[in-house]
Structures are given as structure tokens and as C-alpha cells.
mmCIF file of C-alpha atoms in Angstrom:
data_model
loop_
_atom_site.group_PDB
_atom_site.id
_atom_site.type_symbol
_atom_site.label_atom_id
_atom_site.label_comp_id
_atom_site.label_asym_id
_atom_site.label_seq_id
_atom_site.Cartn_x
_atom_site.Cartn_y
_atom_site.Cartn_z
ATOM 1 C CA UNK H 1 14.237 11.695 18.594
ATOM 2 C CA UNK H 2 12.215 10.872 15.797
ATOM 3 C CA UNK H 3 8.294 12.524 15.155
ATOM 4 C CA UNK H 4 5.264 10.553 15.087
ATOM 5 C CA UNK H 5 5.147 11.319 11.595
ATOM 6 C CA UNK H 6 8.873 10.438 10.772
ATOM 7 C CA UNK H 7 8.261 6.899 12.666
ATOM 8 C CA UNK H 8 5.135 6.264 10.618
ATOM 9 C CA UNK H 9 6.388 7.247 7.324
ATOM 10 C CA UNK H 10 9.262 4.497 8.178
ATOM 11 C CA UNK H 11 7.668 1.350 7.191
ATOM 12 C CA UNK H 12 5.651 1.083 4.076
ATOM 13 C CA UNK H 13 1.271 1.229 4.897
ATOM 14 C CA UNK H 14 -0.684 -1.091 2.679
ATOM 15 C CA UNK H 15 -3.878 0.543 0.646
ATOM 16 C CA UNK H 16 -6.895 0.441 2.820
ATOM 17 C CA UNK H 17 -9.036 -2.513 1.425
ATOM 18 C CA UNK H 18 -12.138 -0.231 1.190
ATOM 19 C CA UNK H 19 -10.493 2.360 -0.856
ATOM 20 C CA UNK H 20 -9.573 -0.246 -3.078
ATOM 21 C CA UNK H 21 -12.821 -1.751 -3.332
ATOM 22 C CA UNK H 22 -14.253 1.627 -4.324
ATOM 23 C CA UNK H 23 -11.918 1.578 -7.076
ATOM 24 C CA UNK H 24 -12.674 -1.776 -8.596
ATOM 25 C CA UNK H 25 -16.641 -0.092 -8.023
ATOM 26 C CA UNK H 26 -16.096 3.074 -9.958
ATOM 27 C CA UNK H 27 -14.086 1.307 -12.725
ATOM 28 C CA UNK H 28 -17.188 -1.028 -12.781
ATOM 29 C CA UNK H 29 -19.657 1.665 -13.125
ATOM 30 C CA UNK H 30 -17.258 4.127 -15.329
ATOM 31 C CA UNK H 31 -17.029 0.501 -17.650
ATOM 32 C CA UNK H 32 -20.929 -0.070 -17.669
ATOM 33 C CA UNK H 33 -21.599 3.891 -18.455
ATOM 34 C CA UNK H 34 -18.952 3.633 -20.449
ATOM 35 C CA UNK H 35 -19.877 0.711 -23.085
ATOM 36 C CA UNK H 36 -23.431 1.695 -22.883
ATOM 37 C CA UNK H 37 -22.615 5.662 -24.366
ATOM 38 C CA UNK H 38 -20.126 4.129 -26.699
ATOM 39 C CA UNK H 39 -23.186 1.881 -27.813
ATOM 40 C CA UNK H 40 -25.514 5.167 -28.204
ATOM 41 C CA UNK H 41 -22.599 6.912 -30.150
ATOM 42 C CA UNK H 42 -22.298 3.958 -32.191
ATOM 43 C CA UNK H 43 -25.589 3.854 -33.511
ATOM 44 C CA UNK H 44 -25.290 8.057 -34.005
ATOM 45 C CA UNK H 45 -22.343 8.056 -35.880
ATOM 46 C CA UNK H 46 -23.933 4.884 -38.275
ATOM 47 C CA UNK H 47 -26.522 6.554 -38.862
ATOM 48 C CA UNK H 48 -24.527 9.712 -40.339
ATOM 49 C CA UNK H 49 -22.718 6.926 -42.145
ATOM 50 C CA UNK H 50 -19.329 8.206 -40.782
ATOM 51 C CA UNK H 51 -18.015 5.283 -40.385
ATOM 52 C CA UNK H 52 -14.125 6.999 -39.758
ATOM 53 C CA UNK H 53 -15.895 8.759 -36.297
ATOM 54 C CA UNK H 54 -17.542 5.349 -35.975
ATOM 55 C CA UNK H 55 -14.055 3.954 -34.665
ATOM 56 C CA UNK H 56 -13.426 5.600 -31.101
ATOM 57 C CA UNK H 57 -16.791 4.418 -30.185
ATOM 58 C CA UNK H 58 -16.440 0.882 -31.621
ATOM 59 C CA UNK H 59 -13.232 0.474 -30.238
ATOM 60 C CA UNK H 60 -14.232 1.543 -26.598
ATOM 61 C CA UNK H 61 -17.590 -0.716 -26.913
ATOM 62 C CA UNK H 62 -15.027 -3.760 -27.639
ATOM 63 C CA UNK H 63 -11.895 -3.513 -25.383
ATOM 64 C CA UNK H 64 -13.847 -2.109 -22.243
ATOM 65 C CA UNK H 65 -15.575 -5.430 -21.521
ATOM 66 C CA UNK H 66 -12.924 -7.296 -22.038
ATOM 67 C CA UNK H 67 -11.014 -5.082 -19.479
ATOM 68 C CA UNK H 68 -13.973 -5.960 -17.110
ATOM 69 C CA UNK H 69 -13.661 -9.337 -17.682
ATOM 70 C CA UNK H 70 -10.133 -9.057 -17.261
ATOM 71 C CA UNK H 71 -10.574 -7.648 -13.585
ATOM 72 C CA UNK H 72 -13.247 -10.293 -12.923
ATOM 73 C CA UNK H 73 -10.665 -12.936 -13.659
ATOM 74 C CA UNK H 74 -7.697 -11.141 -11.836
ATOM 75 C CA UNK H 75 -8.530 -8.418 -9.716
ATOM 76 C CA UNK H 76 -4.562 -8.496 -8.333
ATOM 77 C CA UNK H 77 -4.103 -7.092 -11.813
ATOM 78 C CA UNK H 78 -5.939 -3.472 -10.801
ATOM 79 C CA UNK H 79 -3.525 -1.382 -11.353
ATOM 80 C CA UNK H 80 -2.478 -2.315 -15.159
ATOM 81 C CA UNK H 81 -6.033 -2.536 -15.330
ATOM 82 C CA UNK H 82 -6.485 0.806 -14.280
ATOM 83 C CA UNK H 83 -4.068 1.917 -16.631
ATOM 84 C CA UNK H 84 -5.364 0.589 -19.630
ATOM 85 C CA UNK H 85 -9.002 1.513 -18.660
ATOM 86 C CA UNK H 86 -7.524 5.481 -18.708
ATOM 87 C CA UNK H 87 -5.630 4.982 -21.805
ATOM 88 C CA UNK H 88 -8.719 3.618 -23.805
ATOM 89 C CA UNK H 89 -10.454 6.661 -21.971
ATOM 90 C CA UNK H 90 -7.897 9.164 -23.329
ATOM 91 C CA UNK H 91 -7.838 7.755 -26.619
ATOM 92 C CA UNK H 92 -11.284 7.897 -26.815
ATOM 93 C CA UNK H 93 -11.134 11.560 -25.632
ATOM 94 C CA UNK H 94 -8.351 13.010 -27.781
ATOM 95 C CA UNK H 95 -10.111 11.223 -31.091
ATOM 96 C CA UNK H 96 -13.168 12.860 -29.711
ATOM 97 C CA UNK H 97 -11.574 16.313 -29.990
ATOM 98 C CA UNK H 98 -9.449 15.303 -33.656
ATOM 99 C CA UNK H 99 -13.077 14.096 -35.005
ATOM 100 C CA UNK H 100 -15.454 16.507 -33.786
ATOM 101 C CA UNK H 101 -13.720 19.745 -33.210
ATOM 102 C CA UNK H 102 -16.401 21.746 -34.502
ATOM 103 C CA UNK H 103 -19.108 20.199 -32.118
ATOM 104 C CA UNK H 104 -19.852 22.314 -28.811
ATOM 105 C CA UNK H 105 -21.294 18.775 -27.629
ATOM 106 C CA UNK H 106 -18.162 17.352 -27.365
ATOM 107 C CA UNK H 107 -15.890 20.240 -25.372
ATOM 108 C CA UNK H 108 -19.311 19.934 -23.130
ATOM 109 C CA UNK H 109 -17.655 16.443 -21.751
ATOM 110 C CA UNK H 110 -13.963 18.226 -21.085
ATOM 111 C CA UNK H 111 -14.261 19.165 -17.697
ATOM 112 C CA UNK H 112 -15.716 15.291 -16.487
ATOM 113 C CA UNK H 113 -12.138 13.570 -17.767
ATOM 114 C CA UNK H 114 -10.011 14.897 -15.350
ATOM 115 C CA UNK H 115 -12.043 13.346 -12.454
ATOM 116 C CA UNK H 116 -11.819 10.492 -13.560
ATOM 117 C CA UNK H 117 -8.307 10.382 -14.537
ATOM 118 C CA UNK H 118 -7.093 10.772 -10.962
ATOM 119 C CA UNK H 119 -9.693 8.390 -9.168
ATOM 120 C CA UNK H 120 -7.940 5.598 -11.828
ATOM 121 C CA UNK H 121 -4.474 6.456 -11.812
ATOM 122 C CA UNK H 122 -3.573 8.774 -8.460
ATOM 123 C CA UNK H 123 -2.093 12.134 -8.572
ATOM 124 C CA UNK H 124 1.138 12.107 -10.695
ATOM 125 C CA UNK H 125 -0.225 9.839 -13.448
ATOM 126 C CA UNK H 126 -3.577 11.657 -13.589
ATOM 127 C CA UNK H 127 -1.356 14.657 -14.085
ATOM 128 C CA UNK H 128 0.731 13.325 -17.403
ATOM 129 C CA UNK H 129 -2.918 11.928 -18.939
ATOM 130 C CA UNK H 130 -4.502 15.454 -18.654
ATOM 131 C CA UNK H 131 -1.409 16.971 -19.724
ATOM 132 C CA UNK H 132 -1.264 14.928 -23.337
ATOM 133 C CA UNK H 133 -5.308 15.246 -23.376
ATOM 134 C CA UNK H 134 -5.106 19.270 -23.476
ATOM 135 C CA UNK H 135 -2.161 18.737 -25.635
ATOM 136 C CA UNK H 136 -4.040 16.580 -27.897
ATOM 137 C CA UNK H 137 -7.286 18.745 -27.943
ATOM 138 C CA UNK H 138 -5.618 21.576 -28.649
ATOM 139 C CA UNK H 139 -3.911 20.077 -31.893
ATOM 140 C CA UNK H 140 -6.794 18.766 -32.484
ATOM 141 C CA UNK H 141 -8.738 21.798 -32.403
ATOM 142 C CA UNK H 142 -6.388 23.366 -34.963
ATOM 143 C CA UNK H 143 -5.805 20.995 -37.358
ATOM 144 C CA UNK H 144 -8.687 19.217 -37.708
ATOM 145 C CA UNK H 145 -11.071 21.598 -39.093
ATOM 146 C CA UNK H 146 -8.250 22.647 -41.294
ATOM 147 C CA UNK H 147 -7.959 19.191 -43.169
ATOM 148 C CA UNK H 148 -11.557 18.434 -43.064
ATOM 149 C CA UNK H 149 -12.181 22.184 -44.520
ATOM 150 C CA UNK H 150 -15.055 22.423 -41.924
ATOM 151 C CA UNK H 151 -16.029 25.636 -39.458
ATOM 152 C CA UNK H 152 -14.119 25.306 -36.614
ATOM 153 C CA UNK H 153 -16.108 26.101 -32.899
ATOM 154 C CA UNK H 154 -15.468 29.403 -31.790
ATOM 155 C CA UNK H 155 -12.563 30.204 -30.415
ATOM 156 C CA UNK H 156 -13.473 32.053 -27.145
ATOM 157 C CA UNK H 157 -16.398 28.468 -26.946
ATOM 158 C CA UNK H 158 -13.309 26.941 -27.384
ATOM 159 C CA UNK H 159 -10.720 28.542 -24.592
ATOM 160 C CA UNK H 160 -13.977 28.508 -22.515
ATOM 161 C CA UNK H 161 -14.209 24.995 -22.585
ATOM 162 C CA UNK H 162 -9.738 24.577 -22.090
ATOM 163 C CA UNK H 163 -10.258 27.027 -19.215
ATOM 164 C CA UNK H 164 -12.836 24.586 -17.858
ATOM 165 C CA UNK H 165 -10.763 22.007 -18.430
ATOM 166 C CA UNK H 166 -7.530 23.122 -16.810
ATOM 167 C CA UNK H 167 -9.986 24.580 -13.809
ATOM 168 C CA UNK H 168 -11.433 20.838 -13.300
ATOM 169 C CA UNK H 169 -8.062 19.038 -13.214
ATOM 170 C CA UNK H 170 -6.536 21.738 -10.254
ATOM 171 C CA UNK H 171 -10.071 21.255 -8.623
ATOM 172 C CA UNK H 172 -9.402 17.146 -8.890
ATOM 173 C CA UNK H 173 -6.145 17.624 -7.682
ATOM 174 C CA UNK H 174 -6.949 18.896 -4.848
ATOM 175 C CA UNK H 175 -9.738 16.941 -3.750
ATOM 176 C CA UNK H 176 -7.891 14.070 -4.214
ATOM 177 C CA UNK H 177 -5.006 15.444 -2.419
ATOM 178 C CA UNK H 178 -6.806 15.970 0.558
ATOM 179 C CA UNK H 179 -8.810 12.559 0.306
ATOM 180 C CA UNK H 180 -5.370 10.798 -0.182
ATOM 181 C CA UNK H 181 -4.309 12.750 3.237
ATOM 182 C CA UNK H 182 -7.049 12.155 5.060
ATOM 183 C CA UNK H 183 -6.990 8.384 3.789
ATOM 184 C CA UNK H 184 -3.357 7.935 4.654
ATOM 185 C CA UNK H 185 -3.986 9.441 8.183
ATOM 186 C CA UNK H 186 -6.533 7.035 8.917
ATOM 187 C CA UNK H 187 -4.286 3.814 7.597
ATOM 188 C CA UNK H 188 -1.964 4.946 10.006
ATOM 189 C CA UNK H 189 -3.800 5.414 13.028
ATOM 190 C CA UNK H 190 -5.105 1.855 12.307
ATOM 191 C CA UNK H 191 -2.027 0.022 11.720
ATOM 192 C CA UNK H 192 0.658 1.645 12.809
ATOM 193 C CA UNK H 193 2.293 2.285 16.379
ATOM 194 C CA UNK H 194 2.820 5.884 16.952
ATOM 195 C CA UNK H 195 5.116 5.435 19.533
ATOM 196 C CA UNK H 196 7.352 3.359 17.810
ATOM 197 C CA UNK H 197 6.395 3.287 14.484
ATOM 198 C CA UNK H 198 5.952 -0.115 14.047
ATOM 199 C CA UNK H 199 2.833 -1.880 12.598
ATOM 200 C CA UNK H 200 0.293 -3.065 15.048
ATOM 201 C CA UNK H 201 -0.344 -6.881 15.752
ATOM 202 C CA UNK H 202 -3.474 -7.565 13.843
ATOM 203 C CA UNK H 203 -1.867 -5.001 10.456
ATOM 204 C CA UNK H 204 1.723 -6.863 11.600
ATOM 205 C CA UNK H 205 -0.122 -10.578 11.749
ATOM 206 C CA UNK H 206 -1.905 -9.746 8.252
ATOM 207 C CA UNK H 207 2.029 -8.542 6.655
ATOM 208 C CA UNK H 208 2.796 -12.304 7.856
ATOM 209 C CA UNK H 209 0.467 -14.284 6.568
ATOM 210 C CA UNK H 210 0.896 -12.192 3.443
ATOM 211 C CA UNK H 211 5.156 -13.366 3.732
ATOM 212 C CA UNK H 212 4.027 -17.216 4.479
ATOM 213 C CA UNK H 213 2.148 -17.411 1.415
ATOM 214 C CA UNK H 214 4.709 -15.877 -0.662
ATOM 215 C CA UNK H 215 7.325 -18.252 0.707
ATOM 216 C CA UNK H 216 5.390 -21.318 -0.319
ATOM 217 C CA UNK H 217 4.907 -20.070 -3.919
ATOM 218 C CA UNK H 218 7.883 -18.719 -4.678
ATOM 219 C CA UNK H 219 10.843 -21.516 -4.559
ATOM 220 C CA UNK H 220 13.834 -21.170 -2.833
ATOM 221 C CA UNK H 221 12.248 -18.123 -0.600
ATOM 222 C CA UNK H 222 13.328 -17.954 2.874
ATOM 223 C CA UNK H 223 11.556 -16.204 5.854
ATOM 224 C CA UNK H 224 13.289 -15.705 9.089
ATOM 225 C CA UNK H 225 11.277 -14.058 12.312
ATOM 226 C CA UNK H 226 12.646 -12.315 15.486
ATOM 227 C CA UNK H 227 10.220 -12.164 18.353
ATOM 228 C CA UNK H 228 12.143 -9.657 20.737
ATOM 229 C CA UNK H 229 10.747 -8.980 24.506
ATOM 230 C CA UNK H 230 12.520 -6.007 26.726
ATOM 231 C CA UNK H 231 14.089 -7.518 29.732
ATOM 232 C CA UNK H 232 12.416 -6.504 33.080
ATOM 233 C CA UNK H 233 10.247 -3.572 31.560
ATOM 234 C CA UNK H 234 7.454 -4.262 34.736
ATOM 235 C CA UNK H 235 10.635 -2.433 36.779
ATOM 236 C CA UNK H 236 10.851 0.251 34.795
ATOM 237 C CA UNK H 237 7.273 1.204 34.352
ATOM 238 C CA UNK H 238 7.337 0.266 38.253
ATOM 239 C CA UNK H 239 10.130 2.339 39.146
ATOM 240 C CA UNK H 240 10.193 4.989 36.583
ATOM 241 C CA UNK H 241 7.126 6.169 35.816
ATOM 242 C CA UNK H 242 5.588 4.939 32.504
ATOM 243 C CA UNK H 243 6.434 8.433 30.622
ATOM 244 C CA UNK H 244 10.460 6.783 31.185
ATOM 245 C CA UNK H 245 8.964 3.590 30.046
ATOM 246 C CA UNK H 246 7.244 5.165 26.676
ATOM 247 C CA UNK H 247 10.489 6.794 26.360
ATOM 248 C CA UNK H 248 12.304 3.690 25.954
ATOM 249 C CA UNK H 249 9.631 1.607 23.889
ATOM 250 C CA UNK H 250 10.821 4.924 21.534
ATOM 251 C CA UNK H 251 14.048 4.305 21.830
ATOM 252 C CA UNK H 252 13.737 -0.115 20.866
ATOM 253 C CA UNK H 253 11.800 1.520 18.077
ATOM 254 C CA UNK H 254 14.489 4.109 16.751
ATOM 255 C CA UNK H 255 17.460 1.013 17.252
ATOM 256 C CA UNK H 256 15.282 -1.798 15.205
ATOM 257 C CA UNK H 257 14.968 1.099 12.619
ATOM 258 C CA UNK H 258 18.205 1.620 12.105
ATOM 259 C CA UNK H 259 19.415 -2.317 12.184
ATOM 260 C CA UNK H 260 16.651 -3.740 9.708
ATOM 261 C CA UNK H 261 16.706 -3.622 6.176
ATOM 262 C CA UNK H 262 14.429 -1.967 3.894
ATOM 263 C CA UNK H 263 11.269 -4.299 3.491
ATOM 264 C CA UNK H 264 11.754 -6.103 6.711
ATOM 265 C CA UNK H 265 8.830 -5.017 9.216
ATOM 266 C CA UNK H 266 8.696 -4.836 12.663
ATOM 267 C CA UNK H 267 5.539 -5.208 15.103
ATOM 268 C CA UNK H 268 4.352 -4.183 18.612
ATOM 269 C CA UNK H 269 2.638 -6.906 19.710
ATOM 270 C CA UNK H 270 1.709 -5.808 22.669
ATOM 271 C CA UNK H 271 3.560 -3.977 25.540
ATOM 272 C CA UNK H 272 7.000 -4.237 25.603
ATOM 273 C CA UNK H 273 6.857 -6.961 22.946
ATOM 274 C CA UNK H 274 7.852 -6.896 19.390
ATOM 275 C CA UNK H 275 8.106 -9.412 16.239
ATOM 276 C CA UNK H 276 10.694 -8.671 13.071
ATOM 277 C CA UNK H 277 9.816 -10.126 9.926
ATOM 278 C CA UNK H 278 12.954 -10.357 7.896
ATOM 279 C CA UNK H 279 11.647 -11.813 4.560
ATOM 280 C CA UNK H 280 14.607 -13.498 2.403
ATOM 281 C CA UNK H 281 16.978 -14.427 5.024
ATOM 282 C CA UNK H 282 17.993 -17.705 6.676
ATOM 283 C CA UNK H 283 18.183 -18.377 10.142
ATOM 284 C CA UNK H 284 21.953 -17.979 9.756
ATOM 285 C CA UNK H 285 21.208 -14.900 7.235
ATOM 286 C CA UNK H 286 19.661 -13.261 10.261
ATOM 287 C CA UNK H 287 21.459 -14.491 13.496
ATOM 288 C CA UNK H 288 23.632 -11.387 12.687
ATOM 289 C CA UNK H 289 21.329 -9.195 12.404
ATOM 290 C CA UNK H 290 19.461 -9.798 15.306
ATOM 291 C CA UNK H 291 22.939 -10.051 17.694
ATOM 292 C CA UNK H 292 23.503 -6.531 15.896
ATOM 293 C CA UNK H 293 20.447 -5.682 16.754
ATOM 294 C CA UNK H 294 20.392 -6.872 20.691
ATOM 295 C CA UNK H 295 23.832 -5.070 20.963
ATOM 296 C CA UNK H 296 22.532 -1.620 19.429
ATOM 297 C CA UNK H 297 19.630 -1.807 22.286
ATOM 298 C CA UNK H 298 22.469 -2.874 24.821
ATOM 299 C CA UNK H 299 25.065 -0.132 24.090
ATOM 300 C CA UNK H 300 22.363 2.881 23.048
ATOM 301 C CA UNK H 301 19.115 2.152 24.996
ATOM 302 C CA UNK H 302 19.272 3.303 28.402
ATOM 303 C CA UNK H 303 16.828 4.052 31.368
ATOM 304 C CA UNK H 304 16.196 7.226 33.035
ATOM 305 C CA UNK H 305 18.635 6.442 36.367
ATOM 306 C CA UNK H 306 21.672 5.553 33.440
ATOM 307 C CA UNK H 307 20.837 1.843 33.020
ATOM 308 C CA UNK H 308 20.739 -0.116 30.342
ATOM 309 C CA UNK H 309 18.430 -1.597 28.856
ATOM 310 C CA UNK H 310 18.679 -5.358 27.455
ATOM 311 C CA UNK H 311 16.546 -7.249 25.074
ATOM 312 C CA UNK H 312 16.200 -11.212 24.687
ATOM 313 C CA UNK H 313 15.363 -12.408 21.434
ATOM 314 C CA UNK H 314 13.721 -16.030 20.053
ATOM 315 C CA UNK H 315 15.048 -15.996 16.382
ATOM 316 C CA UNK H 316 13.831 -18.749 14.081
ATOM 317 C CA UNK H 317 13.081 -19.554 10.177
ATOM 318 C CA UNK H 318 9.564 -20.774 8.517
ATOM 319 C CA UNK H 319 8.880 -24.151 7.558
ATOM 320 C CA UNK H 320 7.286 -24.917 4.406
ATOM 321 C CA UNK H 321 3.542 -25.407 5.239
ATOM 322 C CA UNK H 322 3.728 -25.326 8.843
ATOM 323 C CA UNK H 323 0.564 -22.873 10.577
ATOM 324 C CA UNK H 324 1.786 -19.554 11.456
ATOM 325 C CA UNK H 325 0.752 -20.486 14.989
ATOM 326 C CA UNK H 326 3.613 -22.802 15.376
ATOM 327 C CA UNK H 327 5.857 -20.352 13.689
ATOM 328 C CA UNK H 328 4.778 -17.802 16.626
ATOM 329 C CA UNK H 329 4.670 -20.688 19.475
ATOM 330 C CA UNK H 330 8.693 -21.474 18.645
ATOM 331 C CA UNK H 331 9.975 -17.964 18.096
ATOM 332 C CA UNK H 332 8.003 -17.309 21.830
ATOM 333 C CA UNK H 333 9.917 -20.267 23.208
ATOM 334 C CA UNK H 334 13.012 -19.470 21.942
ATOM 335 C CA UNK H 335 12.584 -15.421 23.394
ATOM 336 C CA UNK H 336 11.557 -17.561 27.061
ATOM 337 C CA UNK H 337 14.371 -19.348 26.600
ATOM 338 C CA UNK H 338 16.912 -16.044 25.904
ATOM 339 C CA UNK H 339 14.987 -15.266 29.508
ATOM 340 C CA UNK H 340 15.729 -18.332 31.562
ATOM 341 C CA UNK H 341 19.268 -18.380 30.247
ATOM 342 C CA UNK H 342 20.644 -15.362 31.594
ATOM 343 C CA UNK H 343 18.414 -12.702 29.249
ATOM 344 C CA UNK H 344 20.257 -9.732 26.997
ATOM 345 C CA UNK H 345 20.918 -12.882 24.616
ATOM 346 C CA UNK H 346 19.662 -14.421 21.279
ATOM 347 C CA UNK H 347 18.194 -17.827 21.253
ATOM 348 C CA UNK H 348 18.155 -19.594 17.608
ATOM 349 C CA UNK H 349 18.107 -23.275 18.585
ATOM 350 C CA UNK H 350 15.097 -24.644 20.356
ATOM 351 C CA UNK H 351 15.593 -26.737 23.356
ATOM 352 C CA UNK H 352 14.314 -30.074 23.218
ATOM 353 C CA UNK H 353 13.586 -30.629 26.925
ATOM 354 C CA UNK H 354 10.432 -31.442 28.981
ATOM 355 C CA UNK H 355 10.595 -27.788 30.537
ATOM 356 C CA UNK H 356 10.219 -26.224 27.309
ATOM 357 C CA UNK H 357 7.576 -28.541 25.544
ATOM 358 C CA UNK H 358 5.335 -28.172 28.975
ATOM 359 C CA UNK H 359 5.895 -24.784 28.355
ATOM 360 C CA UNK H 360 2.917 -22.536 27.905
ATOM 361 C CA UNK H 361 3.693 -18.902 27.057
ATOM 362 C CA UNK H 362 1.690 -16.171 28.566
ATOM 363 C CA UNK H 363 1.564 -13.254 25.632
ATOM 364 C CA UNK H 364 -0.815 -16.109 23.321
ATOM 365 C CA UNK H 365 0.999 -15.473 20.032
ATOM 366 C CA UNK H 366 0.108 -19.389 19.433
ATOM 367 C CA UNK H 367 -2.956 -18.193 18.782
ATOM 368 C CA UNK H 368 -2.618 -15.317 16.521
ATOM 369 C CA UNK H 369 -6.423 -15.863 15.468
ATOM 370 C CA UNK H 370 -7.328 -13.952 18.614
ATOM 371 C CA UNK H 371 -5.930 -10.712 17.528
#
């Protein structure tokens, strides 16, 4: 049987919202601090009348604020933004070195880059930056001082400052290692089901509303839901003990995980209730599935005294512009309708009688507001 760990890892966990915002802060900040020393430099290096170490600053004082303005006007964009904001960084930093090799001011500054690589671009890409920086500051620390005949810096100020370099980027590396950890712990515990594995309702709602909104913009998207309910759990829990009853939730969780495709999601809304999201299939695209799906449960769930275990399932498609509380409200008629018709079965056409439009079902997924 799967681990906590192997259940969680199974479905992909959205970036926490505040570690995002923090992001979009410290590029804010890093911009502002930014723009303002390139400014200061600016006005340095013009008054030298170098106008060829003039150009790093210039060019940082110009493209930052547009790449501010840029996230103002499309924050979805963070990550290219991101990007670019550490490649105008690093070209900034290895011009630094090429320009002013013989300046202890500048090898001063080494050790803050790597920190700020990885806070803009994660582990692996922080990696590659700081990589092609040392590269570049090392070339530049030969060469330079060569063509421009001037004294180079010292060589042991010079390994000082690599050593503090190199030091800095396995310190950042770590730290962020163990922030990302401790981050991605949390995100689970939040929004995923560690008995299962699958998301919880208010993180599984959120994935929905996210799939709705995609299906109206992009044309020609479908988006099919499953809302699946255990047939007579109370009896188990009743009869079993609810250790035999957790067992089996595990069990619905391990079968969905091995029917669904990757980038569907599946949800515990509650109990011994859960909702599939099966983003670009039709109704008829994901009958199948789900009858694969009930059958898996049927032939490879079973309860502690031998017997099986059955699921009924409500199976419908979204409607452009319809409220995802009617979307909910027919998929839970549709399971109640698997259960009044024998249960173990799929329902994916709604009955049109009085019974069923009286009908008010108990779990409340018509109002998903309330999670």
C-alpha cells in the first residue's frame, strides 16, 4: 500500500499564494534598490567620463522598470518575469567583473548574487546563473586587466572573494532547500488528503473553478466531472471498526489513482465522498473511464470480512456558463440516482422526473460557497 508521502506526491500541489506574493514583493524591492544603485552608479561612472562602464548601469536603470511595469500589467507572467529580472541581474554582474576587475568594491557585492538568484529562479536555475556568473568573473578577472593594461586585484583578494562566492551559493542552496521543504510540507497538509491522497474540498473546489474558467476561454474545451459516493460505508464503519473503514477510503484512493489520467484530479469531499475532475473529455470521453473505474473498486476493493466494496457514480459534462453549483447539484443527482437504481452503477443521464427535481441532496455540494 502506498505511503503518505507516495499518495501526496501523486497529484500535482499548486504554489502557496503567500509564497508567491513574497516573490512579486522581493522582485519589487530588489527592482526599486535596484534602479536606484544603478542611478548612483550612473552618475559615478559620468563623472569619470567612462562612458563604456556607463552601460551596465544605464541599461539596468532602463529595462528594470519596464520589467516592473511589465508585472504590474501581468502578474500571470512571473515567472518569465523572473527570468528576465535575473538575466539583467547577471548581465549586470558579469560586466561588473569584465569592467572593474581591478576594484575590491566590486568582488565586495559577490557573495549577495547568489541569494538572490535562487529566491527568483528556484534551485536548479539559480544553480546554472551562478555557474556562468563565476565562469564569467573569472574570465573576466583574467582578461580584462590584460587588455585594458591595468593592475589587476590581488589574486589571493581575488580567490577570497570566489571562495566567498562559491561559500554563499551552497549556503543559499541550502536554505532554500529546506524553506522549499518545509513550504511543500505545509501545502500538503493544507490541501491534500493523506489518507488518500487526494486534494481536499476547498484546494479540490479552487482546481475547479480554475478548470471552468479555462473551459470558457479556451474554445472547443471540454470538462467532464465524476462525483463518486462508496455504497453503504455507515455499515462498514458500523460493523468494522473505522481503522477497516480508513483502510478502504485507502484502497478507493489507490484504484482512482491508477484509472485517471495524468492531470485529472480527484477530491475527498467529505467522508466517503469523492469528485474526479477529468479536464478535456466528453461525457462519452469519460463514461469509460468512470465504468473502468467503478469495476476496478468492484473487483479489487474489498472489506475486512471478504466483501466487496461497490461505488455509485453521477458522471456529467460542464455547460458553457452555467454556476459551478449546478454543475455539483447534477453530478449529486445523478450519484443519488446510481443509489436508488440498484447502486455499484454509473449514472450519466439525468432523470427528468418529479422525484428527482424535489430532490434535495444531503452532502450540500450545491453550495460549494460553504466550503
Amino acid at each position: 500500500m502506498a505511503t503518505n508521502r507516495e499518495r501526496a506526491d501523486a497529484q500535482e500541489l499548486p504554489e502557496d499564494k503567500s509564497f508567491i506574493r513574497d516573490r512579486i514583493r522581493f522582485l519589487k524591492v530588489a527592482g526599486v534598490i535596484g534602479i536606484l544603485s544603478s542611478l548612483v552608479m550612473t552618475g559615478i561612472e559620468f563623472s569619470r567620463n567612462d562612458l563604456v562602464r556607463l552601460l551596465p548601469s544605464v541599461l539596468f536603470s532602463v529595462v528594470a522598470p519596464l520589467l516592473l511595469l511589465w508585472l504590474r500589467q501581468r502578474p500571470q507572467d512571473l515567472d518569465r518575469i523572473l527570468a528576465a529580472f535575473a538575466g539583467l541581474i547577471l548581465i549586470q554582474q558579469i560586466s561588473g567583473a569584465v569592467l572593474s576587475a581591478n576594484e575590491i568594491l566590486m568582488l565586495i557585492w559577490y557573495p549577495v548574487f547568489p541569494l538572490t538568484y535562487f529566491f527568483l529562479l528556484g534551485v536548479r536555475r539559480a544553480l546554472v546563473w551562478n555557474a556562468v556568473a563565476m565562469v564569467g568573473i573569472t574570465v573576466g578577472y583574467i582578461l580584462f586587466p590584460v587588455l585594458a593594461r591595468i593592475p589587476p586585484v590581488p589574486p589571493a583578494m581575488f580567490l577570497t572573494a570566489l571562495l566567498a562566492y562559491g561559500v554563499a551559493v551552497v549556503l543559499a542552496w541550502y536554505h532554500y532547500g529546506v524553506i522549499h521543504a518545509y513550504q511543500l510540507r505545509l501545502t500538503r497538509e493544507a490541501t491534500l488528503d493523506g489518507l488518500t491522497g487526494a486534494f481536499l474540498r476547498k484546494a479540490g473546489l479552487d482546481h475547479l473553478s480554475r478548470l471552468m474558467a479555462q473551459a470558457e476561454r479556451i474554445s472547443g474545451m471540454t470538462l467532464s466531472i465524476a462525483l463518486l459516493d462508496i455504497d453503504d460505508f455507515k455499515s462498514i464503519n458500523d460493523q468494522d471498526g473505522h481503522q477497516s473503514g480508513d483502510q478502504v477510503l485507502a484502497m478507493i484512493g489507490e484504484s482512482i489513482r491508477s484509472v485517471i489520467r495524468k492531470g485529472d484530479i480527484f477530491v475527498r469531499l467529505g467522508g466517503e465522498e469523492f469528485l474526479l475532475l477529468l479536464p478535456g473529455l466528453s461525457l462519452k470521453e469519460a463514461d469509460p473511464l468512470a465504468e473502468n473505474l467503478r469495476r476496478r473498486i468492484e473487483e479489487g476493493v474489498f472489506r475486512s470480512n471478504g466483501t466487496r466494496v461497490t461505488v455509485s457514480i453521477g458522471l456529467t459534462q460542464y455547460r458553457t456558463g452555467e454556476p459551478m453549483a449546478e454543475l455539483l447539484r447534477r453530478a449529486d443527482n445523478l450519484m443519488y440516482s446510481a443509489k436508488r437504481g440498484g447502486k455499484n452503477c454509473v449514472r450519466t443521464q439525468e432523470e427528468r422526473s418529479p422525484e428527482q427535481d424535489l430532490f434535495v441532496p444531503e452532502t450540500g455540494l450545491a453550495s460549494p460557497e460553504s466550503a
